[in-house]
Coordinates of C-alpha atoms in Angstrom, one line a residue:
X1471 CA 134.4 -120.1 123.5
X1472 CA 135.4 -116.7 125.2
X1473 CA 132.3 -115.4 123.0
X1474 CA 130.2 -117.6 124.6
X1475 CA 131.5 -117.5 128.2
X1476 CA 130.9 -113.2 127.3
X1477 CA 127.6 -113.7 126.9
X1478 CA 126.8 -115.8 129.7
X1479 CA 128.8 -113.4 132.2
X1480 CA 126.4 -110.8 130.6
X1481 CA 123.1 -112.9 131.6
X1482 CA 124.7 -113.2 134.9
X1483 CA 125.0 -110.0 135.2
X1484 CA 121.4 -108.7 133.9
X1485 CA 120.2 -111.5 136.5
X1486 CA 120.0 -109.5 139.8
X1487 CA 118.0 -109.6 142.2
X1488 CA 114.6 -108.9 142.3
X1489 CA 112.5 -106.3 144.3
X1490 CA 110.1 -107.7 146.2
X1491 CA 106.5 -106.1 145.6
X1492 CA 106.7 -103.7 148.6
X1493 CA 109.7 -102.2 146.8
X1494 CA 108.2 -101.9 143.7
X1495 CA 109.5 -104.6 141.8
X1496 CA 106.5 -104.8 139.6
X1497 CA 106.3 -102.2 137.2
X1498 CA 102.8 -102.6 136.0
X1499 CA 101.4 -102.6 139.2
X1500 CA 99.2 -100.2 140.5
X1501 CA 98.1 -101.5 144.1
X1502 CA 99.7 -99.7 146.7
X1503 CA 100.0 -101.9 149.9
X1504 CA 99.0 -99.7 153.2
X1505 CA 100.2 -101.4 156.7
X1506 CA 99.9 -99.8 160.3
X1507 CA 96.4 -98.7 160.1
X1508 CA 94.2 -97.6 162.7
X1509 CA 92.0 -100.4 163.7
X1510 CA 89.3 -97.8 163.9
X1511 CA 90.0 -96.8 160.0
X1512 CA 87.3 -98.1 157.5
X1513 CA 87.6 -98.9 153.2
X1514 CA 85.6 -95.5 153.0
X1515 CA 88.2 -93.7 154.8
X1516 CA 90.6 -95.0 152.6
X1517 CA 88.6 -94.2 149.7
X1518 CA 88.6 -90.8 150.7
X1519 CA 92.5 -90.3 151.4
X1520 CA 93.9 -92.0 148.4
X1521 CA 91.0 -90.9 146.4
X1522 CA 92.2 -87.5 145.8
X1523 CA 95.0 -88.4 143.8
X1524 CA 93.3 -90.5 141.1
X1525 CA 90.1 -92.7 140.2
X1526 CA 90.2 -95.7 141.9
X1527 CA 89.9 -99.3 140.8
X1528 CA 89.5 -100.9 144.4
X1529 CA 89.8 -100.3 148.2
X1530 CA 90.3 -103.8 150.5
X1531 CA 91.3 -103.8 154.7
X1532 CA 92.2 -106.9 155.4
X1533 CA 90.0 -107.4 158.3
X1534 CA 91.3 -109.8 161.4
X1535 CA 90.1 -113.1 162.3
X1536 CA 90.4 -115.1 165.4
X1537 CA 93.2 -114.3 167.6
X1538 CA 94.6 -111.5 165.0
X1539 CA 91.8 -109.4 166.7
X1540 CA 93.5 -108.8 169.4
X1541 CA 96.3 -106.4 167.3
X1542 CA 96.0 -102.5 167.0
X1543 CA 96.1 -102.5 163.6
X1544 CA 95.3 -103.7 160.4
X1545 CA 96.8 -104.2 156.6
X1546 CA 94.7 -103.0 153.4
X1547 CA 95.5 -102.5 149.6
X1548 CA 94.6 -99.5 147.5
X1549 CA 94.5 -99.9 143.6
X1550 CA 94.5 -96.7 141.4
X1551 CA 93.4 -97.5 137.7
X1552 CA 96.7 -96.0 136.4
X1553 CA 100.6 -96.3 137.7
X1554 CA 101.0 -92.4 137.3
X1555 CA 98.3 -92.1 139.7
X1556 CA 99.4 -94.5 142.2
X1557 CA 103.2 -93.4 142.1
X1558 CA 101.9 -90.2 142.9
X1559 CA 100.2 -91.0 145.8
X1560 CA 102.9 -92.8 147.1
X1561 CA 105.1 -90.0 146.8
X1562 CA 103.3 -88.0 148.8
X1563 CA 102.8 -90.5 151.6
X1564 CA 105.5 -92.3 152.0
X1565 CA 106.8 -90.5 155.2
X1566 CA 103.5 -90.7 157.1
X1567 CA 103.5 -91.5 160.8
X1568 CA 100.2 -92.8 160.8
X1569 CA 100.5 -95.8 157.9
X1570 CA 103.4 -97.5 156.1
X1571 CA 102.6 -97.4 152.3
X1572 CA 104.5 -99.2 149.7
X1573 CA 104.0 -101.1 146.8
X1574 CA 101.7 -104.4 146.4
X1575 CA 101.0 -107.4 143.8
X1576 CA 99.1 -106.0 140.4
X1577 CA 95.7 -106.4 140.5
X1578 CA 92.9 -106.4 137.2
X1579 CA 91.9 -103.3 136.7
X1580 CA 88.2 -103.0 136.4
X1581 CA 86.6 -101.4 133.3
X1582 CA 85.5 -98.4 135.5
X1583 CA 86.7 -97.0 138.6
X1584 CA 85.1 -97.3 142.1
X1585 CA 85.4 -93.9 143.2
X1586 CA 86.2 -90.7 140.8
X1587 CA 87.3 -87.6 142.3
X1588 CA 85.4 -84.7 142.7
X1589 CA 87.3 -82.5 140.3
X1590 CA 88.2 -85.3 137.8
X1591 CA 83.9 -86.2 137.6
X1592 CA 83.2 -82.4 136.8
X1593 CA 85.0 -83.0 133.1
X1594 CA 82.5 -85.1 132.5
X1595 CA 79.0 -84.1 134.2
X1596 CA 76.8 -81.6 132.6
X1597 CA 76.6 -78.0 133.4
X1598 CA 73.9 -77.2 135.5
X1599 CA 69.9 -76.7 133.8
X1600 CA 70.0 -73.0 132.2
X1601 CA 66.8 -73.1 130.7
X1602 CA 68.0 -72.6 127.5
X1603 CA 67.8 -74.9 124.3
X1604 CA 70.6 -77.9 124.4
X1605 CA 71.1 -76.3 127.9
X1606 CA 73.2 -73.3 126.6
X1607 CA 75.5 -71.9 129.3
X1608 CA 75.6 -68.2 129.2
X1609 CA 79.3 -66.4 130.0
X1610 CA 79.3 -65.2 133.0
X1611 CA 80.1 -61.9 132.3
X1612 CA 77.1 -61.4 130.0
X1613 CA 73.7 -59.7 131.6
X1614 CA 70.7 -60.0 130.0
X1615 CA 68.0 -57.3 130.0
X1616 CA 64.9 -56.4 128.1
X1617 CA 67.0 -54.5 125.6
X1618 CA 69.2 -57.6 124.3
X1619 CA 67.7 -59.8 121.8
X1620 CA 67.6 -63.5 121.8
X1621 CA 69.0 -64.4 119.0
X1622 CA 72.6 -62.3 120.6
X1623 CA 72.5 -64.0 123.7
X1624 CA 72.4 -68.0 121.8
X1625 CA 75.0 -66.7 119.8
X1626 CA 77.0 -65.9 123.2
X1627 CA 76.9 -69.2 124.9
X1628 CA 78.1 -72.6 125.1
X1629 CA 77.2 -76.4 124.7
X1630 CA 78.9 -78.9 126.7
X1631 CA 78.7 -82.4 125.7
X1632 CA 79.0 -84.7 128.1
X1633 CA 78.9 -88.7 127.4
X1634 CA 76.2 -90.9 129.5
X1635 CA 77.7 -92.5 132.5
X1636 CA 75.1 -95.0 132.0
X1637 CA 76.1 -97.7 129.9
X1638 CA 72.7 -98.7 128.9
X1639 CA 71.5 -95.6 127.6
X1640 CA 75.0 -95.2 126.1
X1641 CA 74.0 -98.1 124.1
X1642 CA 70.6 -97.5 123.2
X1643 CA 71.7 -93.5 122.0
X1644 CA 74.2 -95.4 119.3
X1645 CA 71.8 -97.9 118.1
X1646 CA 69.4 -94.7 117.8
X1647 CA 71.9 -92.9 115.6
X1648 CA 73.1 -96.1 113.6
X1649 CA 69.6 -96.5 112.3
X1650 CA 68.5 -92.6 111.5
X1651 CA 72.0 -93.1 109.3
X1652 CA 70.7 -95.8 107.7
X1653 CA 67.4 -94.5 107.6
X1654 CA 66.6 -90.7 107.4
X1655 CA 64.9 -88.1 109.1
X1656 CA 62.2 -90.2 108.9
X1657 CA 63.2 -92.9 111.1
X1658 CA 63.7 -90.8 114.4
X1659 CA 60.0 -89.4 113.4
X1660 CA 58.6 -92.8 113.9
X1661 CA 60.3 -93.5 116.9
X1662 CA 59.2 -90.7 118.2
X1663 CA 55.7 -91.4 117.5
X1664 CA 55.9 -94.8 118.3
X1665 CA 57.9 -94.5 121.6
X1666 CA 55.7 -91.6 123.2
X1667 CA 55.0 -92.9 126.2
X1668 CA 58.8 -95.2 126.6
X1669 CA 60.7 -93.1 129.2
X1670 CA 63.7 -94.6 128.2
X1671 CA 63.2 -92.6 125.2
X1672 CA 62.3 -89.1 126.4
X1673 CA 66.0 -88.0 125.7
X1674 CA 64.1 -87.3 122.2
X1675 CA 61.5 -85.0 123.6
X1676 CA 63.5 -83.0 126.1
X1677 CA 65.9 -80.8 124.7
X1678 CA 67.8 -79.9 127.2
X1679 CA 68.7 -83.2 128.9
X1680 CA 72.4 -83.6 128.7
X1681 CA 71.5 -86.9 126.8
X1682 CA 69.8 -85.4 124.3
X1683 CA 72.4 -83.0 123.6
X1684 CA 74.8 -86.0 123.3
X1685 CA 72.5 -87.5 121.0
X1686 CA 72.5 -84.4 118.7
X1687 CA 76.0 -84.5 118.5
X1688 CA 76.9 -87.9 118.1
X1689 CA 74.2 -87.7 115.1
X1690 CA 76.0 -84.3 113.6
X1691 CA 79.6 -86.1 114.3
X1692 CA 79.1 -89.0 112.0
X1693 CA 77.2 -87.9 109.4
X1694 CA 80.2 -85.3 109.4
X1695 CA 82.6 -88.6 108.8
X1696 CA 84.0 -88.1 112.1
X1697 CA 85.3 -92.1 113.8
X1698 CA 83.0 -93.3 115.9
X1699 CA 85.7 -93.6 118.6
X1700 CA 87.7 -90.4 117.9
X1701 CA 86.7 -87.2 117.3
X1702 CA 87.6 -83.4 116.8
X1703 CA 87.6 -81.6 119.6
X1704 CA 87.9 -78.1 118.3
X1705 CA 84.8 -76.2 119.3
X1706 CA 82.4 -75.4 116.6
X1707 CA 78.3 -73.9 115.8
X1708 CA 76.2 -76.7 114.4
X1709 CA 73.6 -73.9 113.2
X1710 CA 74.4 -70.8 111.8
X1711 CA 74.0 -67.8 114.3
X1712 CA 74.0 -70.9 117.2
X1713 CA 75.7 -71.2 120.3
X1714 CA 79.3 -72.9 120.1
X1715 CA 79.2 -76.7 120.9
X1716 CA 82.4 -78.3 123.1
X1717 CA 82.6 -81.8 121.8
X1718 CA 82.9 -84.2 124.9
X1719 CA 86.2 -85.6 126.6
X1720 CA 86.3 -89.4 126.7
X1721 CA 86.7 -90.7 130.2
X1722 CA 89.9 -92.7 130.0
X1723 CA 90.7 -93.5 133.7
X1724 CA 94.1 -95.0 132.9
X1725 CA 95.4 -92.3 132.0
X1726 CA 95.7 -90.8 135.1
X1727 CA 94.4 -87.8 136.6
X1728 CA 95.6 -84.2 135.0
X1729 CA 98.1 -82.3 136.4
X1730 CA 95.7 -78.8 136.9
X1731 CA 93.7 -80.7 138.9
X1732 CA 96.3 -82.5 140.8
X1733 CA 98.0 -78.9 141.4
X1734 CA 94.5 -77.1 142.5
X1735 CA 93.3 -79.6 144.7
X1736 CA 93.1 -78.1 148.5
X1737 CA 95.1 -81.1 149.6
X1738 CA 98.3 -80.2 147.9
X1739 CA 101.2 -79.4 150.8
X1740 CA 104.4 -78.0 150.4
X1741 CA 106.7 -80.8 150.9
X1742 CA 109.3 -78.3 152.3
X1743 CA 106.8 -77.8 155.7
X1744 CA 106.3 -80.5 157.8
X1745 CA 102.3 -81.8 157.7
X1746 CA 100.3 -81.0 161.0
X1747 CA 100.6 -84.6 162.6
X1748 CA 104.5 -84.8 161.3
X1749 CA 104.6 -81.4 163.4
X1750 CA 103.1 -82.7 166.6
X1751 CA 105.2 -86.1 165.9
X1752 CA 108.3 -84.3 166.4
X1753 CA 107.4 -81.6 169.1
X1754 CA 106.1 -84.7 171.4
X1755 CA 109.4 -86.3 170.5
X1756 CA 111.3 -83.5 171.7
X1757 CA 109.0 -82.7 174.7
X1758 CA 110.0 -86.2 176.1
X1759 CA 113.6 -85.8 175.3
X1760 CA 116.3 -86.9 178.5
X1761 CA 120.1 -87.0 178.2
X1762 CA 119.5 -90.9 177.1
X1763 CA 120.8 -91.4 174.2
X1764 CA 117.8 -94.2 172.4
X1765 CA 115.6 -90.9 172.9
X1766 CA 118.0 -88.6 171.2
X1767 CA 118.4 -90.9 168.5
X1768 CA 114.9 -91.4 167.7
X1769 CA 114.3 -88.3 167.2
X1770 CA 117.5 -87.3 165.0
X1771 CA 116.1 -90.2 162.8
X1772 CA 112.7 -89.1 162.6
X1773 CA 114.5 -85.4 161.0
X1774 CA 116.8 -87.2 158.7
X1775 CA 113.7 -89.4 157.3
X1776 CA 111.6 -86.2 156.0
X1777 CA 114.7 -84.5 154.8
X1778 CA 112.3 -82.5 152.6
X1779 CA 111.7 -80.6 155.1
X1780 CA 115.1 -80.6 157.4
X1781 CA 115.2 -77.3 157.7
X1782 CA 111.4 -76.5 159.1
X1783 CA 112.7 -79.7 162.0
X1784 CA 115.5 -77.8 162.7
X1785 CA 114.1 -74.6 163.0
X1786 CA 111.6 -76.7 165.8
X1787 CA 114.7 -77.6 167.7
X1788 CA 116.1 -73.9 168.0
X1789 CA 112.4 -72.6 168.9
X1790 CA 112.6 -75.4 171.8
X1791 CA 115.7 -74.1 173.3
X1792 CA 114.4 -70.5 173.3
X1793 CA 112.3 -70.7 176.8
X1794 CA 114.3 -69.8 179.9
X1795 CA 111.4 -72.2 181.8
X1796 CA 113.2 -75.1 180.0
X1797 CA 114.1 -77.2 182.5
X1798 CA 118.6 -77.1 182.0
X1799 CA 118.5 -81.4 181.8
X1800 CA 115.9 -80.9 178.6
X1801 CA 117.9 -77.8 177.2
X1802 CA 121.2 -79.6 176.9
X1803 CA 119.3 -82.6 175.7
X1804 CA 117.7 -80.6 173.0
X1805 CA 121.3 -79.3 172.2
X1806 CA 122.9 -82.7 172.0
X1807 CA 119.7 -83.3 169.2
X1808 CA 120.7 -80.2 167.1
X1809 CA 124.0 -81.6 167.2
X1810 CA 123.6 -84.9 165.7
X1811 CA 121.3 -83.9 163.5
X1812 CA 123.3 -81.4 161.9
X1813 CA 126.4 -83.1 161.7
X1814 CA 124.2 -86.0 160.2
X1815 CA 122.9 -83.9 157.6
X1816 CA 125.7 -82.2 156.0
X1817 CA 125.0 -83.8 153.0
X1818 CA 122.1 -82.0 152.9
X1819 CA 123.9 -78.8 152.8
X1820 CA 121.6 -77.4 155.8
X1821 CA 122.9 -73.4 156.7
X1822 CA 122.7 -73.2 159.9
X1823 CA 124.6 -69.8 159.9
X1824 CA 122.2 -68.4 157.2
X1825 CA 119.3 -65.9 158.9
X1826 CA 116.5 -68.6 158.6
X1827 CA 117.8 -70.0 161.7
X1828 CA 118.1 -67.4 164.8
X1829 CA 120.5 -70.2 166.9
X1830 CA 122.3 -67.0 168.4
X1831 CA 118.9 -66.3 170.4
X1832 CA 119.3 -70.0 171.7
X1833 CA 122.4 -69.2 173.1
X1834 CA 121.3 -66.0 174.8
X1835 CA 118.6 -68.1 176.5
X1836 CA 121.6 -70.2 177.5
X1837 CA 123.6 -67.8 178.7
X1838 CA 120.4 -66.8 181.3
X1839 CA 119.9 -70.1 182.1
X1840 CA 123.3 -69.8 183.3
X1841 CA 123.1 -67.2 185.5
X1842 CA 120.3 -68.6 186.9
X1843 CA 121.5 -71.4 188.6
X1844 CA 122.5 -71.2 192.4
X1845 CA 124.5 -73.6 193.2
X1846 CA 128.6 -73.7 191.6
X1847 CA 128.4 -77.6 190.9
X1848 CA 125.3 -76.8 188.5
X1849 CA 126.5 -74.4 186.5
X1850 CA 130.1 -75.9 186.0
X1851 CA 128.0 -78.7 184.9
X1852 CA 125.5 -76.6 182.5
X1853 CA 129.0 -74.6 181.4
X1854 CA 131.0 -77.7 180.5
X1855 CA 128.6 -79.6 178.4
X1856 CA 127.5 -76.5 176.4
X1857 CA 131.0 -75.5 175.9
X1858 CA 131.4 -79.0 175.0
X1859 CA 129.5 -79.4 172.2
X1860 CA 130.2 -75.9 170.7
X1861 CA 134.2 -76.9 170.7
X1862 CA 132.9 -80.5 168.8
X1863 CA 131.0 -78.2 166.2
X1864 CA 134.5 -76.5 165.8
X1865 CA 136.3 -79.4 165.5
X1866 CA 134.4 -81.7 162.9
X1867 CA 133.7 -78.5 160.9
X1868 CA 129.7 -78.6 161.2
X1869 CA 129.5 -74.8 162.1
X1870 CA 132.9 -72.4 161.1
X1871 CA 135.1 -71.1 163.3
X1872 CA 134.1 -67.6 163.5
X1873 CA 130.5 -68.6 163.8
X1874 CA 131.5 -71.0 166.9
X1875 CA 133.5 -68.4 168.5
X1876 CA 130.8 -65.7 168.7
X1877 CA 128.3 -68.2 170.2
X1878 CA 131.1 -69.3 172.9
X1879 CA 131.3 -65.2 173.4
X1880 CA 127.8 -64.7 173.7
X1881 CA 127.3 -67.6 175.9
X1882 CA 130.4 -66.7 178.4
X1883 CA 129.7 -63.3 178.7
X1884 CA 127.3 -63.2 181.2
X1885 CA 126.0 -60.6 183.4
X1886 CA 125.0 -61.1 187.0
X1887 CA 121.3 -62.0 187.3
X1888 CA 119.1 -58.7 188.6
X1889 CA 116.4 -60.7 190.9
X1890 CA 116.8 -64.3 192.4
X1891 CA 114.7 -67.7 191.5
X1892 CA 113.1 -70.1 193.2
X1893 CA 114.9 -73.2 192.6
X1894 CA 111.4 -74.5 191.1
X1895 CA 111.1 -71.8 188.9
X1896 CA 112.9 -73.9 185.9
X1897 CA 111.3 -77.4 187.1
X1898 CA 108.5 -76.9 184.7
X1899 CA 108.5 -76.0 181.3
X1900 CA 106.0 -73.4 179.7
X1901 CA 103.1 -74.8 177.7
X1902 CA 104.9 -75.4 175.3
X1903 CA 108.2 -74.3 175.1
X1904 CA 107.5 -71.2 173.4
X1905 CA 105.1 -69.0 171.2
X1906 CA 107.1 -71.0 168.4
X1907 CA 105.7 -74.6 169.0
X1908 CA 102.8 -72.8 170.5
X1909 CA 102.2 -71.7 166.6
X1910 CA 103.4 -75.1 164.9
X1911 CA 101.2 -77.4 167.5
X1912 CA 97.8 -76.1 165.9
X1913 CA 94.9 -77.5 167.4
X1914 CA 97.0 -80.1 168.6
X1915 CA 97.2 -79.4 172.4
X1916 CA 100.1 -81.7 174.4
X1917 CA 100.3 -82.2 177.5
X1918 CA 102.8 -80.5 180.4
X1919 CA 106.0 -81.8 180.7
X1920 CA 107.1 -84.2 183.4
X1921 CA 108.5 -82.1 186.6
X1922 CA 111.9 -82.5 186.4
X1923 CA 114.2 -81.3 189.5
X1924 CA 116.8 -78.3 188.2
X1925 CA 119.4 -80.1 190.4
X1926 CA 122.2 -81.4 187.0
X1927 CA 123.3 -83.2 189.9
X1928 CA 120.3 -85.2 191.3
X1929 CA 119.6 -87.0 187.7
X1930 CA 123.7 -87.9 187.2
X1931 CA 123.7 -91.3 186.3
X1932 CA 126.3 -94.0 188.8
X1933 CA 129.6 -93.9 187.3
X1934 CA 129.2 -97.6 186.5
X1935 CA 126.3 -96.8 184.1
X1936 CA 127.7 -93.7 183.4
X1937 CA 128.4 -93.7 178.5
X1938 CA 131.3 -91.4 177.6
X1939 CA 130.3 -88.3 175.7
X1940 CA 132.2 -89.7 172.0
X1941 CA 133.6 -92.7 172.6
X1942 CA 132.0 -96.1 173.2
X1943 CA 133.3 -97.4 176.9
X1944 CA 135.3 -100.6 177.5
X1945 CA 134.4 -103.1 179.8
X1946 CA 137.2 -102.5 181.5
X1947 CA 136.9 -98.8 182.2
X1948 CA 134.9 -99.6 185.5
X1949 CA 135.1 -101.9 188.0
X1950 CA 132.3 -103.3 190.6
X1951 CA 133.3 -102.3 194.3
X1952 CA 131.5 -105.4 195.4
X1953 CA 133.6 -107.2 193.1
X1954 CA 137.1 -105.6 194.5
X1955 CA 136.0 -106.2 197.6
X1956 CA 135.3 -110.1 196.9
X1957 CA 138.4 -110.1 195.6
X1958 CA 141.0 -108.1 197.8
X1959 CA 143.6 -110.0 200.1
X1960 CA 144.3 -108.6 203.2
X1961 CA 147.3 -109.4 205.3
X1962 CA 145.1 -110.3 208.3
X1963 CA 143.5 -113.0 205.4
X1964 CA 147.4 -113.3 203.9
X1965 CA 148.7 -114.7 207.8
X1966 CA 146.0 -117.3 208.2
X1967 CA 146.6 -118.8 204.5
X1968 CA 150.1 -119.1 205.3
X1969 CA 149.5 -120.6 208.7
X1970 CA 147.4 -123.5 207.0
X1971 CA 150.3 -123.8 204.4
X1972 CA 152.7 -124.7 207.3
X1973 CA 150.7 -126.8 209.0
X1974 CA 149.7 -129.0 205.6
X1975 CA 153.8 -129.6 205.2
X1976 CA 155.0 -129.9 208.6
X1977 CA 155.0 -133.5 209.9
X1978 CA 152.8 -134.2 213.7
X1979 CA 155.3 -135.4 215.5
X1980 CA 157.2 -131.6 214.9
X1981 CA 153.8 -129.9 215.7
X1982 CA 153.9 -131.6 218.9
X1983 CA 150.8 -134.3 218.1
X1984 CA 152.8 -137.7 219.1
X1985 CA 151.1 -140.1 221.2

């Protein structure tokens, strides 16, 4: 009995869960589903993203109808003809802004691809005509001159066989060499005489048509014993003193695409970099960034989704802080960012201290902002909240101590300012923010920042809307003035109450009302 109720507990407990397509509970498949398209993408454009990471078995947008016009974007699925190739691409996009992609329902995979890659067609397309017999490719070191003889420069160059893409011809070249097996020399005379004027049989008369030269091996291959379906690819002269002959790869699609190719293709990106539009994600995200705290968070989650590249966000952050035309509001905002997102990330062992990050040049920018300011309420403001989040860094261990204290330093020990600002000098920021992000927006130009006033007093929030720097606020830590004032009991209010309290208990004929 307990052997039985053993093995049941152990189906139980094989028996979780499923993943649901998207997560890629299907391990066979090889559609990938892609939602949050542009409405303005097409199958082609599609076909041309995901097709450089494999061949392609289809491409499908699943178009609106009726009222679903009216959305901004569409759904579409993208099936590779192998899983290496399609967990591959997914890989590589799953943190795109632009799309959500993720796994879909397997699909039949057709017996050849849509769309091949450029550098996945060229193993199997024919060299280029060289005007030589079987199309012999000559080295490309070797020169030829009156001096060399013929015979040297055959025995320098090389055959490439390539298999018809054409299915029909594919068929007809077999059934040619079946029968001058069978037959003899003889055989392919009388086609030849026979089928003079049959263009579909001119791969016998022109030598140097990559069929031909197919032919002429497949004929050499099996009377060699070779299988019809496999075959030695060691290169090798089929006439003495001849060129060398490359036997021909077999497309097999399902495979997947080879690594070399994967690795040379000029869309490869170093996952440790942020891509251009992740780049001009995250400096728009910062651009637009206010003491609320929804912003702030947004954009700390946006740096802890492509933690591959943590450090090239962070190193955005500092470069934002680095422009004394920062208005202060955006600077402390930008600081508060930094913040959460380092102490967020300390799993991901970011070194903040190390020299790849210059925040020490932030703080000096801080320390002239400082100086800056004209008005006392404004900089005890600036002062506190820096000071603020510098003593939190000590305190939960994000940055060490010695580190902290030399920023505090370098931040309080301020000279006095040597010309005097226009209190619009800081309302606008510069382009943007800084040769840095001037570097990292590429040819992505964004727009000026909204004029903010540098007044840290003019944007304080009312004290009844007013969120605690670490601590969620009760309910009870504020109180409506209007509300008090409903509710407050004055004496003039306290004598009247009283008055009507008398008069309901004491009888008429004492308050004088007899007849």
């Amino acid at each position: 009995m307990l052997i039985i109720l053993g093995i049941f507990k152990e189906e139980f407990d094989l028996a979780t869960p499923a993943l649901g397509y998207f997560e890629g509970g299907d391990p066979h498949s090889t559609n990938l589903f892609v939602a949050n398209l542009n409405s303005k993408i097409t199958e082609s454009h599609l076909m041309m993203e995901f097709g450089a990471y494999g061949p392609l078995a289809s491409v499908k947008i699943m178009w609106p109808r009726g009222e679903e016009k009216q959305r901004n974007s569409n759904c579409g699925f993208v099936a590779f003809m192998s899983r290496k190739d399609a967990e591959r691409a997914l890989r590589e996009n799953k943190n795109r802004d632009d799309m959500r992609v993720g796994w879909g329902k397997s699909v039949e995979i057709p017996a050849h691809p849509i769309y091949i890659p450029s550098e996945l067609l060229k193993l199997y397309l024919p060299p280029p005509l060289s005007g030589l017999p079987f199309n012999a490719q000559p080295p490309e070191s070797y020169k030829t001159t009156d001096e060399q003889e013929f015979n040297e420069l055959l025995y320098n160059c090389v055959v490439k066989v390539t298999i018809p893409l054409n299915k029909k011809m594919l068929m007809l070249v077999h059934r040619m060499v079946e029968f001058v097996v069978k037959e003899g020399p003889m055989f392919e005379a009388f086609i030849m005489n026979r089928e003079m004027g049959n263009p579909e049989f001119n791969f016998l008369f022109d030598y140097q048509s990559p069929v031909h030269v197919y032919y002429r091996w497949k004929l050499f291959s099996i009377l060699n014993g070779d299988n019809k379906k496999n075959w030695p690819m060691n290169p090798f002269r089929m006439f003495k003193g001849g060129s060398i002959w490359l036997p021909p790869i077999e497309p097999n699609y399902t495979e997947g695409m080879p690594e070399q190719l994967i690795n040379g293709d000029e869309r490869a990106v170093d996952s440790t970099k942020l891509s251009e539009s992740q780049t001009s994600r995250l400096i728009n995200l910062i651009r637009n960034l206010s003491l609320n705290r929804s912003k702030i968070a947004e954009a700390m989650l946006f740096c802890l989704n492509h933690s591959l590249a943590l450090n090239d966000a962070i190193d955005i952050i500092i470069e934002s802080m680095k422009s004394l035309g920062t208005n202060p509001l955006k600077k402390i905002a930008r600081l508060y960012l930094l913040s959460d997102v380092l102490f967020n990330s300390r799993r991901f062992k970011v070194d903040i201290e190390s020299g790849d990050f210059d925040l020490m040049e932030a703080f000096k920018v801080f320390r002239e902002s400082l100086n800056r300011m004209k008005t006392v309420c404004d900089k005890d403001n600036f002062r506190t909240r820096v000071l603020r989040v510098l003593h939190q860094w000590d305190v939960c261990g994000t940055i060490s101590a010695g580190f902290v204290q030399k920023a505090v330093s370098l931040f309080l020990d301020s000279p006095e300012p040597t010309s005097n600002i226009d209190d619009d000098s800081s309302s606008i920021d510069e382009p943007l923010d800084g040769a840095s992000l001037i570097k990292r927006s590429l040819r992505n130009e964004i727009g000026p920042d909204v004029v903010i006033s540098s007044d840290l007093n003019e944007k304080r929030e009312p004290p009844k809307k007013q969120i605690s720097e670490y601590f969620v606020p009760s309910k009870w830590d504020t109180v409506d003035p209007e509300e008090v004032e409903a509710q407050a009991m004055s004496t003039h209010k306290m004598y009247y109450m009283e008055l009507e309290n008398q008069m309901k208990t004491t009888p008429v004929e004492e308050r004088g009302g007899g007849g």
